[in-house]
Structures are given as C-alpha cells and as structure tokens.
Amino acid sequence: MDYLLWLEATSFSIWMRESGVAFFSTLVFHSVAMGFVVGIHIAMNLRILGCAPGVPLSLMTRFFPVLWVNLVVVSISGAFLLASYPTKAFTNPVFYIKLAAVAAALFITWNLTKGVLRDPVHDTVRAPRRARVLAALSLLLWAGAITSGRLLAYTHNKLLASDPF
Amino acid sequence: MHSTWGWPAVESLHFLGLSLLIGTVGVFDLRMIGLAKGIPMSALHKLVPWGIGGYTLNVLTGAMFVTSAPDQYLFNPAFQTKLALMAIAGINVLVFYRVAFAAVKLAGADDSAQLAAKVAAVISLSCWIGVIVCGRLITVFRPPYYWCFWC
C-alpha cells in the first residue's frame, strides 16, 4: 500500500482530484478517444467478417493513423485517471480484466496487420477462417473492455489508500 | 434500472452503440474528408446500416436513462446541448442525402469527395464528437449543482 499512499499524495494526483476540471476533462478525452479506438476496430473487424465486401481489405489500414493517435490519447488519459485514484483501480480485479481485454485485442490487431491485412490477395476474396475468428474475438474483447471500463465506476472497494475505512 | 447492475449494464450498451456509430458513420465521414483514398466511398457506405443499428440502440438505452431519472437530464445543460447537437446531426443527414450523396455514390476509389460532402462530413463528425463530450459531461452538470449561461 506504500506506493499507493505515495502516488495519491503527489501534487499531480491531488491536482487531478481537486482542481475541479482536470478529472472530468480527462474523462472526456478518454471516452471520445476510446470511441474512435473501438470504432475503427469495429469497421476493420466487420470488413474481415464479410461486411462491405467492396472495401479493399488491405486499405483499411489507411484509417490506422487515426487509430494510433486515439490510442495514445487513451493511454495518456488513462494514466492520468490512474494517477488520480491509484488505489481505486489497483485494488479492483475488474481493472486488470479491462487491461487484459485491451492487451489481447491489440495483440489480435497486430496479428491481423502482419497477416490478412498485409496481403492484397484478401482485398476481393473472403477472408480466411482464422482471420474471421480473430475478428469476432476482437469485437468480443472490445465489448468486454467497454463493460469492465464502465464497471470500474461501480465496483471499487476503496477509493484512496489514505481513507480510514 | 435502479438495481445494482441495471445502470452500468445499460451504460455499457450505450457506449457500444456510440462506438458502432463512430466506426461506421465516423469512418465514412473520415473517408469523405480525404483520409484512406483508394477505398471507394460507396463501398464504405455499406457499413452505415451498422451505425443506424448503433444509433437505434442508443436512442433506446438513452431513453432508459432519461425515463429512470428525468430530473437529472431534462434540466441538465449538458443533456440539452447533446440533444441540440443530435438535432443538427439529423438535419445534416437529411441535407447530405438530398444534396451530396448521389455524387459520392458515383465517385471512383481514389476520388476526393465534393465540397458539399466534405462539409457534411465535418459537421457530422463534429456533432457526434460533441454528443459524446456532452454525454460524458452529464454527470458533471447534475441538477441542481451546476452553472451555465442559460441555466
């Protein structure tokens, strides 16, 4: 608990909690950027699963710059939120479920980028079964990340390590 | 809705719905603005029904929030702004399909969208980002503890 006590007593953590605007504006950035991260994944996965077959699959990566920018915003804002209430997140198993879901989903994206998205042969034919299974799994993982993220506001046992109870 | 898991479950569905909208309508808007040339706009437009699905899901889940705690929404400036942005986005959709969609449908894979379509795409994307921002801010402007110039 020592490092949590130290982290929540840093001036940045206190400012995040008490400035009145910092916390909520960070939440706004986190939500909007998460919408884009999940959204672009939905578009890519729907295309792999066979929707909008006229879209050349390999060109879906042209939306990835928007994905990367938003992933950076999600990570930085997430780190800020974590610094605001470190105990709230680190003592909640749901937080680790969310991180694991995001990590697994991004691993799948990396895998698809190396495979089916790289080869223009898949532009006009149906994606292989393995890619379709991974795309479906990615959609489920993002739904899990959203749900566990939302649950973080409801499932924490302890808000701050310095709380007496 | 006021049970232990009712509210967070519906919130999760609401976020899934907005991601569907961004991933289909938002991605179509990005292509019209000029990103991802090489993808035919007409082909990308085939994803839009999924966005309409997301929108419908969000109207339903949104109505569940409002009817469960109407006083927290109707007098909330963030919610009022959200509705106004949704109305602008709705008018934008009607104008887009009337004025610009025919040319978008015929455009080639590498073509730029015409100015009217680009303007509609910028309005659409701005409105939906604004809707998410306002949605997230609803909890900040909980009546009666808030301030805004028309409150």
Short mmCIF file of N, CA, C and O in Angstrom, two decimals, chain A residues 20 24-25 27-28 30-32 34-36 38-40 42-44 46-47 51-56 59-60 62-66 139 142-143 146-148 150-151 154-155, chain B residues 4-5 7-9 11-13 15-16 18-20 22-24 26-28 30-31 35-40 43-47 50 110 125 129 132-133 136-137 139-140:
data_model
loop_
_atom_site.label_atom_id
_atom_site.label_comp_id
_atom_site.label_asym_id
_atom_site.label_seq_id
_atom_site.Cartn_x
_atom_site.Cartn_y
_atom_site.Cartn_z
N GLY A 20 -11.13 20.41 -10.03
CA GLY A 20 -12.50 20.64 -10.48
C GLY A 20 -12.70 20.42 -11.97
O GLY A 20 -13.74 19.96 -12.39
N PHE A 24 -12.56 15.66 -14.90
CA PHE A 24 -13.63 15.46 -15.87
C PHE A 24 -13.18 15.70 -17.30
O PHE A 24 -13.63 15.01 -18.22
N SER A 25 -12.26 16.67 -17.52
CA SER A 25 -11.81 16.83 -18.90
C SER A 25 -10.99 15.61 -19.33
O SER A 25 -11.05 15.21 -20.49
N LEU A 27 -11.58 12.54 -18.33
CA LEU A 27 -12.60 11.54 -18.64
C LEU A 27 -13.19 11.74 -20.03
O LEU A 27 -13.42 10.79 -20.77
N VAL A 28 -13.41 13.03 -20.40
CA VAL A 28 -13.97 13.34 -21.72
C VAL A 28 -13.01 12.86 -22.82
O VAL A 28 -13.42 12.18 -23.76
N HIS A 30 -10.71 10.57 -22.59
CA HIS A 30 -10.64 9.11 -22.53
C HIS A 30 -11.85 8.49 -23.27
O HIS A 30 -11.68 7.55 -24.04
N SER A 31 -13.03 9.06 -23.06
CA SER A 31 -14.25 8.50 -23.68
C SER A 31 -14.25 8.69 -25.19
O SER A 31 -14.52 7.75 -25.93
N VAL A 32 -13.96 9.93 -25.64
CA VAL A 32 -14.01 10.20 -27.08
C VAL A 32 -12.96 9.34 -27.80
O VAL A 32 -13.26 8.69 -28.81
N MET A 34 -11.57 6.57 -26.82
CA MET A 34 -11.95 5.15 -26.75
C MET A 34 -13.02 4.85 -27.80
O MET A 34 -12.98 3.79 -28.43
N GLY A 35 -13.94 5.80 -28.02
CA GLY A 35 -14.95 5.63 -29.06
C GLY A 35 -14.31 5.43 -30.43
O GLY A 35 -14.74 4.58 -31.21
N PHE A 36 -13.26 6.21 -30.73
CA PHE A 36 -12.57 6.07 -32.01
C PHE A 36 -11.75 4.78 -32.09
O PHE A 36 -11.72 4.12 -33.12
N VAL A 38 -12.27 1.91 -30.49
CA VAL A 38 -13.20 0.79 -30.66
C VAL A 38 -13.89 0.89 -32.02
O VAL A 38 -14.04 -0.11 -32.73
N GLY A 39 -14.28 2.11 -32.40
CA GLY A 39 -14.99 2.31 -33.67
C GLY A 39 -14.19 1.81 -34.86
O GLY A 39 -14.70 1.07 -35.71
N ILE A 40 -12.92 2.21 -34.96
CA ILE A 40 -12.11 1.79 -36.10
C ILE A 40 -11.88 0.28 -36.07
O ILE A 40 -11.87 -0.38 -37.11
N ILE A 42 -14.12 -1.80 -34.94
CA ILE A 42 -15.40 -2.36 -35.40
C ILE A 42 -15.43 -2.36 -36.93
O ILE A 42 -15.77 -3.37 -37.55
N ALA A 43 -15.02 -1.23 -37.55
CA ALA A 43 -15.04 -1.15 -39.01
C ALA A 43 -14.14 -2.24 -39.62
O ALA A 43 -14.55 -2.97 -40.53
N MET A 44 -12.91 -2.35 -39.09
CA MET A 44 -11.96 -3.33 -39.61
C MET A 44 -12.49 -4.76 -39.45
O MET A 44 -12.46 -5.56 -40.38
N LEU A 46 -15.64 -5.79 -38.93
CA LEU A 46 -16.83 -6.06 -39.75
C LEU A 46 -16.42 -6.38 -41.18
O LEU A 46 -16.95 -7.29 -41.80
N ARG A 47 -15.43 -5.63 -41.70
CA ARG A 47 -14.96 -5.89 -43.06
C ARG A 47 -14.34 -7.29 -43.17
O ARG A 47 -14.60 -8.01 -44.15
N CYS A 51 -18.61 -7.92 -44.16
CA CYS A 51 -19.46 -6.76 -44.46
C CYS A 51 -18.70 -5.83 -45.41
O CYS A 51 -17.48 -5.79 -45.40
N ALA A 52 -19.44 -5.05 -46.17
CA ALA A 52 -18.87 -4.08 -47.11
C ALA A 52 -17.75 -4.70 -47.95
O ALA A 52 -16.62 -4.21 -47.95
N PRO A 53 -18.06 -5.79 -48.70
CA PRO A 53 -17.01 -6.52 -49.43
C PRO A 53 -16.32 -5.69 -50.52
O PRO A 53 -15.23 -6.06 -50.96
N GLY A 54 -16.92 -4.57 -50.91
CA GLY A 54 -16.30 -3.72 -51.93
C GLY A 54 -15.13 -2.91 -51.39
O GLY A 54 -14.40 -2.27 -52.15
N VAL A 55 -14.93 -2.90 -50.07
CA VAL A 55 -13.81 -2.18 -49.47
C VAL A 55 -12.57 -3.07 -49.55
O VAL A 55 -12.57 -4.16 -48.99
N PRO A 56 -11.51 -2.62 -50.26
CA PRO A 56 -10.28 -3.43 -50.30
C PRO A 56 -9.72 -3.57 -48.88
O PRO A 56 -9.38 -2.58 -48.24
N LEU A 59 -6.58 -1.86 -47.53
CA LEU A 59 -6.61 -0.39 -47.42
C LEU A 59 -7.26 0.08 -46.12
O LEU A 59 -7.20 1.27 -45.79
N MET A 60 -7.88 -0.84 -45.37
CA MET A 60 -8.45 -0.44 -44.07
C MET A 60 -7.36 0.11 -43.14
O MET A 60 -7.64 0.89 -42.24
N ARG A 62 -5.38 2.27 -43.82
CA ARG A 62 -5.24 3.72 -44.02
C ARG A 62 -5.98 4.52 -42.96
O ARG A 62 -5.77 5.72 -42.85
N PHE A 63 -6.86 3.85 -42.22
CA PHE A 63 -7.52 4.53 -41.08
C PHE A 63 -6.68 4.40 -39.81
O PHE A 63 -7.02 4.98 -38.78
N PHE A 64 -5.60 3.61 -39.87
CA PHE A 64 -4.83 3.33 -38.66
C PHE A 64 -4.15 4.55 -38.04
O PHE A 64 -4.01 4.60 -36.81
N PRO A 65 -3.71 5.57 -38.83
CA PRO A 65 -3.16 6.76 -38.16
C PRO A 65 -4.13 7.35 -37.13
O PRO A 65 -3.73 7.75 -36.04
N VAL A 66 -5.44 7.38 -37.49
CA VAL A 66 -6.46 7.88 -36.55
C VAL A 66 -6.52 6.96 -35.34
O VAL A 66 -6.65 7.41 -34.19
N LEU A 139 -13.93 -8.22 -31.51
CA LEU A 139 -15.17 -7.49 -31.19
C LEU A 139 -15.64 -7.81 -29.77
O LEU A 139 -16.03 -6.91 -29.01
N TRP A 142 -13.34 -6.07 -27.20
CA TRP A 142 -13.62 -4.64 -27.05
C TRP A 142 -14.91 -4.42 -26.26
O TRP A 142 -14.98 -3.50 -25.43
N ALA A 143 -15.92 -5.26 -26.52
CA ALA A 143 -17.16 -5.15 -25.74
C ALA A 143 -16.85 -5.41 -24.26
O ALA A 143 -17.37 -4.72 -23.38
N ILE A 146 -15.06 -2.33 -22.79
CA ILE A 146 -16.03 -1.25 -22.53
C ILE A 146 -16.80 -1.55 -21.25
O ILE A 146 -16.92 -0.69 -20.36
N THR A 147 -17.31 -2.78 -21.15
CA THR A 147 -18.13 -3.14 -19.99
C THR A 147 -17.31 -3.06 -18.70
O THR A 147 -17.75 -2.46 -17.72
N SER A 148 -16.10 -3.63 -18.73
CA SER A 148 -15.30 -3.59 -17.50
C SER A 148 -14.87 -2.15 -17.18
O SER A 148 -14.79 -1.76 -16.02
N ARG A 150 -16.63 0.57 -17.78
CA ARG A 150 -17.80 1.22 -17.19
C ARG A 150 -18.01 0.74 -15.75
O ARG A 150 -18.38 1.50 -14.87
N LEU A 151 -17.75 -0.56 -15.54
CA LEU A 151 -17.95 -1.14 -14.20
C LEU A 151 -16.96 -0.58 -13.17
O LEU A 151 -17.21 -0.66 -11.97
N TYR A 154 -18.29 1.47 -10.54
CA TYR A 154 -19.29 0.89 -9.64
C TYR A 154 -18.73 -0.20 -8.72
O TYR A 154 -19.38 -0.57 -7.76
N THR A 155 -17.55 -0.75 -9.05
CA THR A 155 -17.13 -1.97 -8.36
C THR A 155 -15.95 -1.78 -7.40
O THR A 155 -15.51 -2.75 -6.79
N THR B 4 -28.71 -3.04 -8.84
CA THR B 4 -27.25 -2.91 -8.72
C THR B 4 -26.58 -2.83 -10.09
O THR B 4 -25.71 -1.99 -10.31
N TRP B 5 -26.97 -3.69 -11.02
CA TRP B 5 -26.24 -3.76 -12.30
C TRP B 5 -26.99 -3.18 -13.48
O TRP B 5 -26.43 -3.09 -14.57
N TRP B 7 -28.03 -0.05 -14.26
CA TRP B 7 -27.49 1.18 -14.84
C TRP B 7 -26.16 0.94 -15.56
O TRP B 7 -26.04 1.28 -16.75
N PRO B 8 -25.15 0.34 -14.90
CA PRO B 8 -23.88 0.12 -15.62
C PRO B 8 -24.01 -0.77 -16.85
O PRO B 8 -23.31 -0.58 -17.84
N ALA B 9 -24.93 -1.76 -16.82
CA ALA B 9 -25.12 -2.63 -17.98
C ALA B 9 -25.64 -1.83 -19.17
O ALA B 9 -25.15 -1.95 -20.30
N GLU B 11 -25.38 1.42 -19.53
CA GLU B 11 -24.30 2.34 -19.93
C GLU B 11 -23.30 1.67 -20.87
O GLU B 11 -22.84 2.28 -21.84
N SER B 12 -22.98 0.40 -20.58
CA SER B 12 -22.03 -0.32 -21.44
C SER B 12 -22.60 -0.48 -22.85
O SER B 12 -21.89 -0.29 -23.84
N LEU B 13 -23.89 -0.82 -22.92
CA LEU B 13 -24.54 -0.94 -24.24
C LEU B 13 -24.55 0.40 -24.96
O LEU B 13 -24.35 0.47 -26.17
N PHE B 15 -22.35 2.77 -24.70
CA PHE B 15 -21.00 3.04 -25.23
C PHE B 15 -20.72 2.18 -26.47
O PHE B 15 -20.10 2.63 -27.43
N LEU B 16 -21.21 0.94 -26.44
CA LEU B 16 -21.06 0.06 -27.60
C LEU B 16 -21.78 0.67 -28.81
O LEU B 16 -21.26 0.65 -29.93
N LEU B 18 -22.38 3.88 -29.38
CA LEU B 18 -21.66 5.05 -29.90
C LEU B 18 -20.41 4.62 -30.66
O LEU B 18 -20.05 5.22 -31.68
N SER B 19 -19.78 3.52 -30.23
CA SER B 19 -18.61 3.01 -30.96
C SER B 19 -19.02 2.51 -32.35
O SER B 19 -18.29 2.69 -33.32
N LEU B 20 -20.20 1.88 -32.43
CA LEU B 20 -20.71 1.43 -33.72
C LEU B 20 -20.92 2.61 -34.66
O LEU B 20 -20.61 2.55 -35.84
N ILE B 22 -19.43 5.66 -34.51
CA ILE B 22 -18.12 6.21 -34.89
C ILE B 22 -17.43 5.30 -35.91
O ILE B 22 -16.82 5.77 -36.87
N GLY B 23 -17.54 3.99 -35.69
CA GLY B 23 -16.84 3.03 -36.54
C GLY B 23 -17.42 2.92 -37.95
O GLY B 23 -16.75 2.41 -38.85
N THR B 24 -18.64 3.37 -38.14
CA THR B 24 -19.26 3.23 -39.46
C THR B 24 -19.52 4.61 -40.09
O THR B 24 -18.88 4.98 -41.06
N GLY B 26 -18.71 7.53 -38.70
CA GLY B 26 -17.50 8.32 -38.48
C GLY B 26 -16.39 7.97 -39.47
O GLY B 26 -15.72 8.85 -40.01
N VAL B 27 -16.23 6.67 -39.74
CA VAL B 27 -15.20 6.21 -40.69
C VAL B 27 -15.57 6.66 -42.12
O VAL B 27 -14.71 7.10 -42.89
N PHE B 28 -16.86 6.60 -42.45
CA PHE B 28 -17.34 7.10 -43.75
C PHE B 28 -17.06 8.60 -43.87
O PHE B 28 -16.60 9.09 -44.91
N LEU B 30 -14.67 10.26 -42.32
CA LEU B 30 -13.21 10.43 -42.47
C LEU B 30 -12.79 10.23 -43.92
O LEU B 30 -11.96 10.97 -44.44
N ARG B 31 -13.39 9.23 -44.58
CA ARG B 31 -13.06 8.99 -45.99
C ARG B 31 -13.49 10.18 -46.86
O ARG B 31 -12.75 10.60 -47.75
N LEU B 35 -9.32 11.10 -45.94
CA LEU B 35 -8.46 10.01 -45.45
C LEU B 35 -8.78 8.73 -46.23
O LEU B 35 -9.89 8.57 -46.73
N ALA B 36 -7.79 7.84 -46.32
CA ALA B 36 -7.99 6.49 -46.88
C ALA B 36 -8.50 6.51 -48.31
O ALA B 36 -9.40 5.74 -48.68
N LYS B 37 -7.90 7.39 -49.14
CA LYS B 37 -8.25 7.34 -50.57
C LYS B 37 -7.81 6.00 -51.13
O LYS B 37 -6.81 5.43 -50.68
N GLY B 38 -8.55 5.49 -52.08
CA GLY B 38 -8.32 4.13 -52.59
C GLY B 38 -9.49 3.25 -52.19
O GLY B 38 -9.81 2.27 -52.86
N ILE B 39 -10.14 3.61 -51.08
CA ILE B 39 -11.36 2.90 -50.68
C ILE B 39 -12.55 3.66 -51.30
O ILE B 39 -12.72 4.85 -51.05
N PRO B 40 -13.34 2.98 -52.15
CA PRO B 40 -14.49 3.67 -52.74
C PRO B 40 -15.49 4.07 -51.65
O PRO B 40 -15.81 3.26 -50.78
N ALA B 43 -18.51 1.89 -51.36
CA ALA B 43 -18.29 0.59 -50.70
C ALA B 43 -18.28 0.76 -49.19
O ALA B 43 -18.84 -0.06 -48.45
N LEU B 44 -17.65 1.83 -48.70
CA LEU B 44 -17.57 2.08 -47.26
C LEU B 44 -18.95 2.39 -46.69
O LEU B 44 -19.25 2.08 -45.53
N HIS B 45 -19.80 3.00 -47.55
CA HIS B 45 -21.15 3.37 -47.10
C HIS B 45 -21.98 2.15 -46.71
O HIS B 45 -22.93 2.26 -45.94
N LYS B 46 -21.56 0.96 -47.20
CA LYS B 46 -22.29 -0.29 -46.87
C LYS B 46 -22.20 -0.60 -45.37
O LYS B 46 -22.93 -1.45 -44.86
N LEU B 47 -21.27 0.05 -44.65
CA LEU B 47 -21.18 -0.17 -43.20
C LEU B 47 -22.21 0.65 -42.42
O LEU B 47 -22.48 0.38 -41.25
N TRP B 50 -24.94 -0.57 -39.92
CA TRP B 50 -24.48 -0.94 -38.57
C TRP B 50 -24.50 0.29 -37.66
O TRP B 50 -24.78 0.18 -36.47
N ASP B 110 -10.30 6.49 -55.90
CA ASP B 110 -9.27 7.46 -55.50
C ASP B 110 -9.78 8.90 -55.49
O ASP B 110 -9.01 9.82 -55.18
N LEU B 125 -19.05 14.62 -38.12
CA LEU B 125 -18.03 14.18 -37.17
C LEU B 125 -17.97 15.12 -35.95
O LEU B 125 -17.89 14.65 -34.81
N ILE B 129 -18.81 13.91 -32.11
CA ILE B 129 -17.81 14.07 -31.05
C ILE B 129 -18.40 14.93 -29.93
O ILE B 129 -18.28 14.60 -28.75
N ILE B 132 -20.70 12.95 -27.73
CA ILE B 132 -20.00 12.11 -26.74
C ILE B 132 -19.50 12.98 -25.59
O ILE B 132 -19.64 12.62 -24.42
N VAL B 133 -18.92 14.15 -25.93
CA VAL B 133 -18.41 15.06 -24.90
C VAL B 133 -19.55 15.44 -23.94
O VAL B 133 -19.41 15.32 -22.72
N ARG B 136 -20.72 12.57 -21.73
CA ARG B 136 -19.81 12.32 -20.60
C ARG B 136 -19.95 13.40 -19.53
O ARG B 136 -19.73 13.16 -18.35
N LEU B 137 -20.33 14.63 -19.97
CA LEU B 137 -20.41 15.74 -19.01
C LEU B 137 -21.74 15.78 -18.25
O LEU B 137 -21.89 16.59 -17.34
N THR B 139 -22.88 13.88 -16.06
CA THR B 139 -22.69 13.64 -14.61
C THR B 139 -22.05 14.84 -13.91
O THR B 139 -22.14 14.94 -12.70
N VAL B 140 -21.38 15.73 -14.68
CA VAL B 140 -20.76 16.91 -14.06
C VAL B 140 -21.80 17.99 -13.77
O VAL B 140 -21.69 18.73 -12.80
#
